[in-house]
Coordinates of C-alpha atoms and ligand atoms in Angstrom, one line a residue:
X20 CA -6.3 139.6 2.3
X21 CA -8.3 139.1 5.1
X22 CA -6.2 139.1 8.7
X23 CA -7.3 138.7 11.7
X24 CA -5.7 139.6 15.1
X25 CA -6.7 138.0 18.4
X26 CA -3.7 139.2 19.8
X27 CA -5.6 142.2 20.2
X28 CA -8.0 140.6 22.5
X29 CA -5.1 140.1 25.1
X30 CA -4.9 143.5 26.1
X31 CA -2.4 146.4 25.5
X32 CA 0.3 145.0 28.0
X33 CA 0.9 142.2 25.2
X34 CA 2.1 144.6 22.5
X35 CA 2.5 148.2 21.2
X36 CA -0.2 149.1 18.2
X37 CA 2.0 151.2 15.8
X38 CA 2.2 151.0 12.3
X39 CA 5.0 150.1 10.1
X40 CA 7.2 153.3 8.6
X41 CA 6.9 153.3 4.8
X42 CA 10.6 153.3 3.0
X43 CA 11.2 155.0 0.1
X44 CA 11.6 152.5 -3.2
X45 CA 10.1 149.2 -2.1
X46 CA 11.3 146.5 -4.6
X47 CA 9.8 142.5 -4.5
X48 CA 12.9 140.7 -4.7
X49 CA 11.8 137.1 -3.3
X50 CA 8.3 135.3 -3.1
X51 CA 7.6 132.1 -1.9
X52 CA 5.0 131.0 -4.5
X53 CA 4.2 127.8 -2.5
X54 CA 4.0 129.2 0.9
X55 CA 1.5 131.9 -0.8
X56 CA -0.7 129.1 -2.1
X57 CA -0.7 127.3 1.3
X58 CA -2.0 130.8 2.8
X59 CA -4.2 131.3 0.0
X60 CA -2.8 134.2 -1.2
X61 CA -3.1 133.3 -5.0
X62 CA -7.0 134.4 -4.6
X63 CA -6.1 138.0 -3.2
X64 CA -4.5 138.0 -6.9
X65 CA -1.8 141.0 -6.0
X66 CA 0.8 141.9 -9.0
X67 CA 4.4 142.3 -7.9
X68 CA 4.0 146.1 -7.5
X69 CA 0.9 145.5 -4.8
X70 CA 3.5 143.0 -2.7
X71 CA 6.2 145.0 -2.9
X72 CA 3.7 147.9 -1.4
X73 CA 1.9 145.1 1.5
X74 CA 5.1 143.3 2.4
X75 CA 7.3 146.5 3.0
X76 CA 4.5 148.2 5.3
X77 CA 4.5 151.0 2.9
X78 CA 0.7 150.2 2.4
X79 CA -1.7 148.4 5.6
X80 CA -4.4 146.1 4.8
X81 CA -7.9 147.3 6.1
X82 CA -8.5 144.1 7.9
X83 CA -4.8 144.5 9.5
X84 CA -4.0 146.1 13.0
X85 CA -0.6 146.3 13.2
X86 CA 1.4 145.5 16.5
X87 CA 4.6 145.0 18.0
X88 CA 4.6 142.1 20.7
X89 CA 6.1 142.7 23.8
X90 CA 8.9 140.0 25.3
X91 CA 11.8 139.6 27.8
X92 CA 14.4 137.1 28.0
X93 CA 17.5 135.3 28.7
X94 CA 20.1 136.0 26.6
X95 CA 23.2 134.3 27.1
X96 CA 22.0 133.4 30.6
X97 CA 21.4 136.8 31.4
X98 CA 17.6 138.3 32.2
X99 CA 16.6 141.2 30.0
X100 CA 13.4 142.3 31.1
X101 CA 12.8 144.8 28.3
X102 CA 12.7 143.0 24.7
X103 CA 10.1 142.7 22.4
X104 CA 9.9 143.3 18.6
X105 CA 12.2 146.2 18.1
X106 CA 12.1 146.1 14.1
X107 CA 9.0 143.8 13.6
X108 CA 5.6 144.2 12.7
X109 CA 2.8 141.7 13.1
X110 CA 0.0 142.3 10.3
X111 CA -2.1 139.9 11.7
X112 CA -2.9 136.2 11.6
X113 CA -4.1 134.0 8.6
X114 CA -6.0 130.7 8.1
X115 CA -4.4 128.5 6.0
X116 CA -5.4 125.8 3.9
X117 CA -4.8 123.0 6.5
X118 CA -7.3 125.4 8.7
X119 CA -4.1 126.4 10.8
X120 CA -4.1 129.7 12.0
X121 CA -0.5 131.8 11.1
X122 CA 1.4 134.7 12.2
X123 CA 2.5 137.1 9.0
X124 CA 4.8 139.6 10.4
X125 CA 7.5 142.2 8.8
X126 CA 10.8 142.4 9.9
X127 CA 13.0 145.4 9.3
X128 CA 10.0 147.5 9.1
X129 CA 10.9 150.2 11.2
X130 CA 11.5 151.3 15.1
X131 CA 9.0 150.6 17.8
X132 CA 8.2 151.7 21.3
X133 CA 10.8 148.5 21.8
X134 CA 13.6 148.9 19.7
X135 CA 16.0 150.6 22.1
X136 CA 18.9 151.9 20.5
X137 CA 18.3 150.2 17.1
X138 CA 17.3 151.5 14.1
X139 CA 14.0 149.3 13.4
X140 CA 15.9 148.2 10.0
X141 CA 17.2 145.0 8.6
X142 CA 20.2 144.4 5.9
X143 CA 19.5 142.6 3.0
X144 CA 21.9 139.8 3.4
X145 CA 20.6 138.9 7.0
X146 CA 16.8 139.1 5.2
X147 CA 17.8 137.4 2.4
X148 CA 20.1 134.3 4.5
X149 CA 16.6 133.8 6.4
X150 CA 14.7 133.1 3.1
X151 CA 17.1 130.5 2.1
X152 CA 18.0 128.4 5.5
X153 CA 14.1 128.6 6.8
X154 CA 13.4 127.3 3.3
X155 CA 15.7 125.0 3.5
X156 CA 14.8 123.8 7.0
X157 CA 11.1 123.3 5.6
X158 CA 11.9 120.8 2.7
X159 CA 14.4 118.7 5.6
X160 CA 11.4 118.4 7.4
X161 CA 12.7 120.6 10.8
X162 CA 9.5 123.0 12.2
X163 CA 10.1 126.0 11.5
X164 CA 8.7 129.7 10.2
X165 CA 8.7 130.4 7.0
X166 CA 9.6 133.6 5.1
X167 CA 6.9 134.7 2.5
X168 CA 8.6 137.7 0.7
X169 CA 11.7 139.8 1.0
X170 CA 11.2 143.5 -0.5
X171 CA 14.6 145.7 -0.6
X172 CA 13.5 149.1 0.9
X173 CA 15.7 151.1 -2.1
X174 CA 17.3 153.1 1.5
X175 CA 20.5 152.5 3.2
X176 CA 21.1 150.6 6.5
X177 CA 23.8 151.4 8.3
X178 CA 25.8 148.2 10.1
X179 CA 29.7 147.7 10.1
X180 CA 29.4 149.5 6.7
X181 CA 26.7 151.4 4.8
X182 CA 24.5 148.0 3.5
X183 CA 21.1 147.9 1.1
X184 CA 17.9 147.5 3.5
X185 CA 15.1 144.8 3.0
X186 CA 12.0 143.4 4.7
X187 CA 11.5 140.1 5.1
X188 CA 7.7 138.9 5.7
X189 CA 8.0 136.3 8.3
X190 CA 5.0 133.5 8.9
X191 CA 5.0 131.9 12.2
X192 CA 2.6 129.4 13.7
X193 CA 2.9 132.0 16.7
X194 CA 5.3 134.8 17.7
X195 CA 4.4 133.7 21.2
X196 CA 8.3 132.8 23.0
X197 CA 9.8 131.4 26.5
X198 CA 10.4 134.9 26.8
X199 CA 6.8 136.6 26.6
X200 CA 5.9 134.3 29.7
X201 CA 8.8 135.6 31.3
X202 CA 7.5 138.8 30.6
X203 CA 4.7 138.7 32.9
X204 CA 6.0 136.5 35.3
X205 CA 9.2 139.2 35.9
X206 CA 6.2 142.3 36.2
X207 CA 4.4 139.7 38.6
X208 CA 1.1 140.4 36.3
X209 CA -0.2 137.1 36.7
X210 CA -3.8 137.7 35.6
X211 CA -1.9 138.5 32.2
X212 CA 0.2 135.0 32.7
X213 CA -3.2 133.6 32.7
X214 CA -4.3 135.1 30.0
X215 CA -1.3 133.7 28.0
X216 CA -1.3 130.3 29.2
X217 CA -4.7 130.1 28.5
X218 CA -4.4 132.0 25.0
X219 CA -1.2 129.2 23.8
X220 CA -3.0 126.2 25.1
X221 CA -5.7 127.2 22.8
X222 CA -3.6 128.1 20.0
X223 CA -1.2 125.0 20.2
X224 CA -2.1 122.8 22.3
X225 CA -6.0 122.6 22.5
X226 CA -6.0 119.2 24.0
X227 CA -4.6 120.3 27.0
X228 CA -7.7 122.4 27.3
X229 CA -10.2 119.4 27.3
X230 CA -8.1 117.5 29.4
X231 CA -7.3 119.6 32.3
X232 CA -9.7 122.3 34.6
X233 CA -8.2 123.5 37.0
X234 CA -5.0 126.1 36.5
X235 CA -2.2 123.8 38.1
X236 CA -3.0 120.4 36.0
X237 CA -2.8 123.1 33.1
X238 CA 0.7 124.7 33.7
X239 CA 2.3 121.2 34.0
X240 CA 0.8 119.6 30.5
X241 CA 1.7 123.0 28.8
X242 CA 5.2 122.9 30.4
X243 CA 5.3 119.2 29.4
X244 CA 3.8 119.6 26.2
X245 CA 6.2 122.8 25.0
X246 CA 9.4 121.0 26.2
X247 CA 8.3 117.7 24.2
X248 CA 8.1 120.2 21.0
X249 CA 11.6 121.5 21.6
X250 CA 12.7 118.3 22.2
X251 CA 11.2 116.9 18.0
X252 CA 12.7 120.1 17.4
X253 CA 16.3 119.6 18.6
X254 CA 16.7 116.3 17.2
X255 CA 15.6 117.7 14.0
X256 CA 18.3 120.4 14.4
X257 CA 20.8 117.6 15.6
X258 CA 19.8 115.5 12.9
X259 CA 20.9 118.0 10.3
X260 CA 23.8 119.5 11.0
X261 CA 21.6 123.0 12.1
X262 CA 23.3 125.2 14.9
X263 CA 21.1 128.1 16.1
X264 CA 23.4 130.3 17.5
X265 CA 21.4 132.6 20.0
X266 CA 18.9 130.1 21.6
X267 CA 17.7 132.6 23.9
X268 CA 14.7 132.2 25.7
X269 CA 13.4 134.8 23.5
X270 CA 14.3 133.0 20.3
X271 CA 12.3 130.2 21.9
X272 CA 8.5 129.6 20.5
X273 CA 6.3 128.4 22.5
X274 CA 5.2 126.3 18.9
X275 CA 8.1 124.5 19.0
X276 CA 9.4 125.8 15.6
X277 CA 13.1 127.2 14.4
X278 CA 12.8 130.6 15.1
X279 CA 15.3 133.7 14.5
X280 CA 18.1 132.9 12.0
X281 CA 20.1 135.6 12.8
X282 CA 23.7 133.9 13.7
X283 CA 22.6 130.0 12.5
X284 CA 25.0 127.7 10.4
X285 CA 25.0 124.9 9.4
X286 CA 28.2 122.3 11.0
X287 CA 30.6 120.6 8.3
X288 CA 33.0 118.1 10.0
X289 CA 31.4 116.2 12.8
X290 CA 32.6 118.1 16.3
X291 CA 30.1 118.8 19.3
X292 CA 31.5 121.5 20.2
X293 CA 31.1 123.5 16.6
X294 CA 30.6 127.2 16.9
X295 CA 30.3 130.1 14.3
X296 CA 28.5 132.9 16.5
X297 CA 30.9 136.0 17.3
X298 CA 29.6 136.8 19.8
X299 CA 29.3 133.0 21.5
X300 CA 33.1 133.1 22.7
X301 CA 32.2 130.7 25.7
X302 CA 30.7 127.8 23.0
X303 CA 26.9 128.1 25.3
X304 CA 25.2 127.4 22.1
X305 CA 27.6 125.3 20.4
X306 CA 26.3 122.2 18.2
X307 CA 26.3 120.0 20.9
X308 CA 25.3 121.7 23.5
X309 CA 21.8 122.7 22.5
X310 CA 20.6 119.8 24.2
X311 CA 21.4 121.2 27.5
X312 CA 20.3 124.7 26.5
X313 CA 16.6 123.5 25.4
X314 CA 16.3 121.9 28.4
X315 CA 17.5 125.0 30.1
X316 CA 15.0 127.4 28.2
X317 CA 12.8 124.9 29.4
X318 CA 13.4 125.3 33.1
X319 CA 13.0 128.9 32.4
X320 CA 9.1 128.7 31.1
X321 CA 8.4 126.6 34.3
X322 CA 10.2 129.2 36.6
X323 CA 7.7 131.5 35.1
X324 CA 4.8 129.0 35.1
X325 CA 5.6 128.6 39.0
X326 CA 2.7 130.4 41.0
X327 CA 0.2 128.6 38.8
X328 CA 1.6 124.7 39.7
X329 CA 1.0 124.9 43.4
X330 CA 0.3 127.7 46.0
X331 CA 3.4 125.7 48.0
X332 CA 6.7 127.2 46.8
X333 CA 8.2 124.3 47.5
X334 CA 5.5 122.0 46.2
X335 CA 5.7 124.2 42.8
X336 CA 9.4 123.6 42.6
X337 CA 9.1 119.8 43.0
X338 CA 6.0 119.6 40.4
X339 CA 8.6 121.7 37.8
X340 CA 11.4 120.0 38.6
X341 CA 10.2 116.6 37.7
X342 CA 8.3 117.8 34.8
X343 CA 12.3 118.8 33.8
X344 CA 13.5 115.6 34.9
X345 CA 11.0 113.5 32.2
X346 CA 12.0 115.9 29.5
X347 CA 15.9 115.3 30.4
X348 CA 15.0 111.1 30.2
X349 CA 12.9 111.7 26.8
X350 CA 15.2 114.1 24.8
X351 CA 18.2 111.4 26.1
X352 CA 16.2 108.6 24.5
X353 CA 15.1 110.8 21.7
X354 CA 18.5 112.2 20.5
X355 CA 19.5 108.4 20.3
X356 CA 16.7 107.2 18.4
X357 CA 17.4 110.0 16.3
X358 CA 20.8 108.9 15.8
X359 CA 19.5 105.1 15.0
X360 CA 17.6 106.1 12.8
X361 CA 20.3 108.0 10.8
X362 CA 22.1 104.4 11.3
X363 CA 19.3 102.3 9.5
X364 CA 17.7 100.8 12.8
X365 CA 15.5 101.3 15.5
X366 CA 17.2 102.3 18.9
X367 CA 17.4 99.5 21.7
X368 CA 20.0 99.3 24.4
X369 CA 23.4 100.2 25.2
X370 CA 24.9 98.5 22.7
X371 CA 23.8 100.4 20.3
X372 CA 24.3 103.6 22.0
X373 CA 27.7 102.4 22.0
X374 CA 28.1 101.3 18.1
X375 CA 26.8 105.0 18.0
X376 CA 29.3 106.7 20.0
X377 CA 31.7 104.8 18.5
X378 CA 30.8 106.2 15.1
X379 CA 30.5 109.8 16.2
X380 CA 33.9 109.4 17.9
X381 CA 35.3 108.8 15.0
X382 CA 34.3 111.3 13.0
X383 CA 34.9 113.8 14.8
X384 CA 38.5 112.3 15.5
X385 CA 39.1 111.8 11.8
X386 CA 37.3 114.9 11.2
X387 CA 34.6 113.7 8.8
X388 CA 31.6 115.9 7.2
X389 CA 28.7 115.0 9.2
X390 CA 26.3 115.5 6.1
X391 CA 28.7 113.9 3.8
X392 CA 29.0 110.6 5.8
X393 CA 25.8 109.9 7.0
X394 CA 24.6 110.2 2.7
X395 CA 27.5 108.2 2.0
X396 CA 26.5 105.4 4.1
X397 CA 22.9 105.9 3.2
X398 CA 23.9 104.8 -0.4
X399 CA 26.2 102.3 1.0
X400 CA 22.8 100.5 2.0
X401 CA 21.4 101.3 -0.8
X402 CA 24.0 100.2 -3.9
X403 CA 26.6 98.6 -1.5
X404 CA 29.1 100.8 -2.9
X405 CA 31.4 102.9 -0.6
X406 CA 34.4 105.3 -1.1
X407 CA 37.5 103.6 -0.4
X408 CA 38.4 106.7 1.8
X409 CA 35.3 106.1 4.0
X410 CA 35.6 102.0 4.3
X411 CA 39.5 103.1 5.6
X412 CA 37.9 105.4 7.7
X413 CA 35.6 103.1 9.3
X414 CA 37.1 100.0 9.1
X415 CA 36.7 98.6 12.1
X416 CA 33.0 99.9 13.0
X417 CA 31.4 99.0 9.5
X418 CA 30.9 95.3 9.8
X419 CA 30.0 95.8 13.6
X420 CA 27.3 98.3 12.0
X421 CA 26.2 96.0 9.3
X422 CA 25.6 92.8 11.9
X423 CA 23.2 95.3 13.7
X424 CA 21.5 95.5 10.2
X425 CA 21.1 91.6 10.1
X426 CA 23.9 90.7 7.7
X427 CA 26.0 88.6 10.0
X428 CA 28.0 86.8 7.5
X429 CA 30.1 90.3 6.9
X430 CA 33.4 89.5 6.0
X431 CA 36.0 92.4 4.6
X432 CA 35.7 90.4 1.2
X433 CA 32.8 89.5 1.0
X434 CA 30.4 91.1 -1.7
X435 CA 28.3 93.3 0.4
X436 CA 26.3 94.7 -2.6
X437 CA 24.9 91.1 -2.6
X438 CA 24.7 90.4 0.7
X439 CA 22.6 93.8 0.7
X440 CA 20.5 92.6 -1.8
X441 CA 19.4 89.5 -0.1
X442 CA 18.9 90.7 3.2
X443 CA 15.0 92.3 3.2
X444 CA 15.5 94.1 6.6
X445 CA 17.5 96.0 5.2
X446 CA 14.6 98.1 2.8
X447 CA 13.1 99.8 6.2
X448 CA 16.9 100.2 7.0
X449 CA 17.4 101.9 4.0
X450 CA 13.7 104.0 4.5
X451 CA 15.1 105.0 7.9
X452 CA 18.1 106.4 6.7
X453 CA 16.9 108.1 3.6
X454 CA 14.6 109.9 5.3
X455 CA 16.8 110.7 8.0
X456 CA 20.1 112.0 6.1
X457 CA 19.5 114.5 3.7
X458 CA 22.1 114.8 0.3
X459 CA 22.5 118.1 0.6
X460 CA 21.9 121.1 3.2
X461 CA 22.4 124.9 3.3
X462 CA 26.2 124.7 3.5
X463 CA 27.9 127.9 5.1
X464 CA 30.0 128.5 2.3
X465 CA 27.5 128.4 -0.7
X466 CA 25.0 130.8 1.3
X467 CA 27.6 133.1 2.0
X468 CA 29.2 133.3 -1.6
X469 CA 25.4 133.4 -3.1
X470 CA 24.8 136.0 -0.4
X471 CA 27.7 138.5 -1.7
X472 CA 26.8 138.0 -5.7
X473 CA 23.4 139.3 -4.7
X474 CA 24.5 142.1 -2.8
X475 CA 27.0 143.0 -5.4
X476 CA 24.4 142.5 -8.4
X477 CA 22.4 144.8 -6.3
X478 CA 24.8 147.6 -5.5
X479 CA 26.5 147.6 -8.9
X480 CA 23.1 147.0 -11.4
X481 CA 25.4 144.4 -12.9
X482 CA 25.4 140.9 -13.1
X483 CA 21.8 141.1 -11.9
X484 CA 20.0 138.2 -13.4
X485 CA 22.8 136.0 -13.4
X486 CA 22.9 136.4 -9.4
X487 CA 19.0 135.8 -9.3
X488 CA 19.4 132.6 -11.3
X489 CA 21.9 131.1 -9.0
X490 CA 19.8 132.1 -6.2
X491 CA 16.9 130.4 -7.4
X492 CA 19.2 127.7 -8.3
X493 CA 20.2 127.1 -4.6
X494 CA 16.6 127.0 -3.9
X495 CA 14.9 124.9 -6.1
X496 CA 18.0 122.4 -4.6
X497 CA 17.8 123.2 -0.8
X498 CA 13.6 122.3 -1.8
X499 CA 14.5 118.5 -2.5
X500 CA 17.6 117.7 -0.1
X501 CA 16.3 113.7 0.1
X502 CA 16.9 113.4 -3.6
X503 CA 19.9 114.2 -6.4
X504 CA 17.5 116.6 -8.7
X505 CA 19.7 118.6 -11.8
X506 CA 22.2 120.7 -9.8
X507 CA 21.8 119.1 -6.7
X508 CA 25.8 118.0 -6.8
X509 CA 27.0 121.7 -7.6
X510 CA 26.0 122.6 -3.5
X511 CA 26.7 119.0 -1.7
X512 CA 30.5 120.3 -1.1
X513 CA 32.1 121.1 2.1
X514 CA 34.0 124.0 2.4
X515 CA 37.4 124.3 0.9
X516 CA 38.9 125.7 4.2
X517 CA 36.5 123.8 6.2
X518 CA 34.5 127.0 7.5
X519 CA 38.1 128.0 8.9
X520 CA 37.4 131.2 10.5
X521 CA 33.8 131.3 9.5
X522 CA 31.8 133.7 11.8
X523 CA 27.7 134.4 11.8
X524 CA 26.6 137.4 13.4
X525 CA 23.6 138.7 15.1
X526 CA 21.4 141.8 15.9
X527 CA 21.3 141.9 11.9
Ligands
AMP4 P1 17.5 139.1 17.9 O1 19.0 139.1 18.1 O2 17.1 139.4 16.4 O3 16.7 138.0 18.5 O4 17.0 140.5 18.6 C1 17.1 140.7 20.0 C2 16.4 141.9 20.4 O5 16.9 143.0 19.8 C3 14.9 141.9 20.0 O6 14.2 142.6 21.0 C4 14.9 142.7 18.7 O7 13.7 143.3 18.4 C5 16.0 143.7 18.9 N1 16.6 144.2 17.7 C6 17.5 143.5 16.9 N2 17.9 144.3 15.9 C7 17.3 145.4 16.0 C8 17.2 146.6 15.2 N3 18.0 146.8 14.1 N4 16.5 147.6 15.6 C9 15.7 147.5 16.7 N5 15.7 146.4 17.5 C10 16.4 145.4 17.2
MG5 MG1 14.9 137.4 18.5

C-alpha cells in the first residue's frame, strides 16, 4: 500500500502525529471487496490475516504517518472549541482508480491527545451499523464515506454494558469538516485558515482556484460551492428517508458527503418531524428539519470564513449573508424538484408544489411509509396496478397527480394500465421515479435485529455462520435497492410497531 499524507504538509496545528494502539486478537470480520478494487487494493494482494493486522493499527504501513486531525464544533448549537478525532486514526490518503484522492482512517483505534474522557474504542455494533447504512447509502446513490473493513479487536469495550470492540476502516473523500475551519477561526490563527481554505479548494473544489485570485472572491465561491454540496446532499438524504441525527458542524465535510453514522435512522411512516436520537429531546435534527440545520452549518463556515470576505465587518456580513440567502432560494427549489422527481415530473410552479404538499399531507395524516408509497406508485406508473389500500388512501389526489403526467382522460373507472400504456410521457416519468424511489432501504428494524444475531453469534461462538449469511444477505440487497434481486422482499417491511420507541444513540 502506498499512502500518502499531505495533511502533513499543513503543519502540526492541523493534527496530533500518534500512532494507533495495537489490541490484542485482531479478527477481519467485514471487507468491502468492491470498495478494495476501486482503491486498488487487490494489487497489494494482503490475506485476511495481513488486513486484520493493517486495518486494526496493530501493524503501520511504511509509507503511512499516522495522525489524528484536530476539529471544533457546534454541537447541538453549542461551540466546543476542543474536538478532533478522539478514537480515529488517519493512515493516510490513497489514489483511486477514478484518480480521486481518499482519506483511509481507523476508528476505534485507540485514545489521542483529543479524546478527552473517552476511551479511544468503538463497539462492534456501532462499527458494524456503519458498514451497512454507508453501504447502503452508496448503492442509493447519497455521497457518502465508505467503510473498507471492520476488524473485532478480541478486547472488551465498556459502554452501558461490557460490549465486543471493533475497528472500522473508514474512506473519506476528506476528513476535512465545518468544524476544522471553525477551529482556526475560534484560535484567530488565520494564516492556518488560509492554509485550509486554500488546501480544500484544491482538494475539492479546484476550479475555484483557476477562477478566483485574490482571497475574498475565494471565500465566497468556496462558501457557495460547499453549501451547494450540502444542499445535493440533503435532498439525497430527504429523498430516502435518511435522518442523520447529530448534524453538528463537526459531522459536516467540507466534501459534501454523509459523514458520522453514529445516531442515523432511517424514517418509516412519512412525519417531518421523525426523530430517533436520545439524546435530540428538542427534535433540532429531526427529518424535516435538516433543511434548516444545513443551512445553519452553513452560516457557521461563513462566520469562520468572515475576515477573509471583506476587511469591512459589516461589508463581510453582507457578502455572507447573501451568499446564505442564494443557498436558502436553491435548497427551496431543490428539495422540490427532488420531490417532482419522486412524482414522475419535472418541477414547475406552485401548482405543483401544491399537488406535492398535498401528497405529503396525506401521508403523514394517514400515516403512510414514506419508502413504501413512493415504490408503490412508482409501479403504479409502471404496470398500472395499485393496492386497493393505497388508491383509498389517495383517492382524491391520484387522478389530480396522473393529469400532471399527461393522462387527462382519468376517470375512477377507467383502465389506467391502458391509458399508461398509451401515453409515451409517461416512460421519462417512470425513469424519474425509478431512479428516484428506491424498493428497499436500511430499515431500522432489520439492522437492529441483524445487529444483535451478530453480537450474539460473536459472544456465544454459536450460530456463527448463520448470522454472517444473513448479514451478507442484507448486503448484497441494500447493494441493489432500484431493483427486486432474490431476497430483496424479505427486508422491504416496515416495522411491526412502527419503530415505536425506537432510539439511536451516539458517542458509540
Ligand atoms: P461523534 O459523536 O462520534 O461525532 O464524536 C464527537 C467527539 O467525541 C469527537 O471529537 C470524537 O472523537 C469524540 N469521541 C466519541 N467517542 C469517543 C471515544 N470512545 N473515545 C474518545 N473520543 C470519542
Ligand atoms: Mg463526529
Amino acid at each position: 500500500m502506498n499512502f500518502q499524507n499531505s495533511y502533513l504538509s499543513l503543519g502540526s496545528s492541523f493534527y496530533q502525529q500518534t500512532l494507533p494502539i495495537p489490541v490484542a486478537a485482531p479478527h477481519l470480520l467485514l471487507w468491502n471487496a468492491s470498495l478494495a478494487s476501486l482503491l486498488q487494493l487487490e494489487d497489494s494482494v494482503i490475506d485476511e490475516h495481513q488486513k486484520a493486522q493493517i486495518f486494526s493499527g496493530n501493524q503501520v504501513e511504511e509509507s503511512s504517518t499516522p495522525i489524528a486531525l484536530a476539529y471544533s464544533g457546534h454541537q447541538f448549537g453549542h461551540f466546543n472549541p476542543q474536538l478532533g478525532d478522539g478514537r480515529a486514526h488517519l493512515l493516510g490518503e490513497l489514489i483511486d482508480q477514478n484518480s480521486q484522492r481518499v482519506d483511509v482512517q481507523l476508528k476505534g483505534s485507540g485514545p489521542t491527545r483529543f479524546s478527552r474522557q473517552g476511551d479511544g474504542r468503538c463497539a462492534l455494533k456501532p462499527a458494524l451499523r456503519e458498514f451497512i447504512m454507508s453501504e447502503a447509502m452508496h448503492a442509493l446513490n447519497v455521497p457518502t464515506s465508505r467503510c473498507l473493513a471492520v476488524v473485532a479487536t478480541g478486547e472488551t469495550v465498556y459502554r452501558e454494558t461490557p460490549q465486543p470492540g471493533a475497528i472500522v476502516t473508514r474512506v473519506a473523500s476528506s476528513h476535512l469538516r465545518v468544524g476544522t475551519f471553525q477551529h482556526f477561526a475560534s484560535r484567530k490563527d488565520f494564516d492556518a485558515l488560509e492554509a485550509l481554505l486554500d488546501f480544500a479548494i484544491e482538494r475539492h473544489y479546484p476550479d475555484i482556484a483557476t477562477l478566483q485570485t485574490d482571497r475574498a472572491g475565494k471565500a465566497s465561491a468556496f462558501i457557495e460551492a460547499v453549501g451547494e454540496r450540502q444542499i445535493t446532499l440533503i435532498c439525497h438524504w430527504l429523498r430516502v428517508g435518511f435522518i442523520h441525527g447529530v448534524m453538528n458542524t463537526d459531522n459536516t465535510a467540507i466534501s459534501g458527503e454523509t459523514i458520522d453514522f453514529g445516531p442515523c435512522a432511517m424514517m418509516g411512516d412519512y412525519h417531518p418531524g421523525t426523530v430517533y436520537s436520545s439524546i435530540d429531546s428538542q427534535g433540532r435534527y429531526a427529518f424535516g428539519n435538516q433543511i434548516n440545520i444545513a443551512i445553519w452549518n452553513m452560516a457557521r463556515l461563513a462566520e469562520s470564513l468572515l475576515p477573509f470576505l471583506d476587511d469591512e465587518q459589516q461589508t463581510a456580513i453582507a457578502k455572507a449573508e447573501s451568499v446564505i440567502k442564494q443557498l436558502v432560494a436553491d435548497i427551496t427549489l431543490a428539495y422540490k424538484s427532488m420531490l417532482g422527481n419522486k412524482l414522475g415530473f419535472d418541477f414547475k410552479d406552485d401548482n405543483d408544489w401544491l399537488l406535492i404538499e398535498t401528497l405529503l399531507n396525506q401521508m403523514q395524516a394517514q400515516e403512510l411509509d414514506y419508502t413504501l408509497t413512493f415504490a408503490e406508485l412508482t409501479q403504479f406508473i409502471e404496470t398500472g396496478e395499485i393496492s386497493s389500500q393505497l388508491a383509498t388512501s389517495l383517492k382524491a389526489w391520484l387522478p389530480t397527480w396522473l393529469q400532471r403526467l399527461g393522462i387527462e382522460e382519468t376517470t375512477t373507472d377507467s383502465d389506467i394500465s391502458a391509458l399508461i400504456k398509451k401515453h409515451k410521457p409517461l416512460t421519462d416519468a417512470l425513469a424519474n421515479m425509478q431512479n428516484a424511489n428506491p424498493l428497499v432501504i436500511p430499515r431500522n428494524h432489520h439492522v437492529e435485529r441483524i445487529l444483535a444475531l451478530y453480537q450474539e453469534a460473536m459472544l456465544t461462538g454459536e450460530k456463527q455462520e448463520e448470522a454472517a449469511d444473513e448479514l451478507s444477505q442484507f448486503l448484497q440487497v441494500l447493494r441493489s435497492p432500484y431493483a427486486i434481486t432474490e431476497h430483496t422482499t424479505k427486508y422491504q417491511d416496515a416495522a411491526q410497531d412502527k419503530d415505536q420507541g425506537y432510539r439511536t444513540f451516539c458517542g458509540t
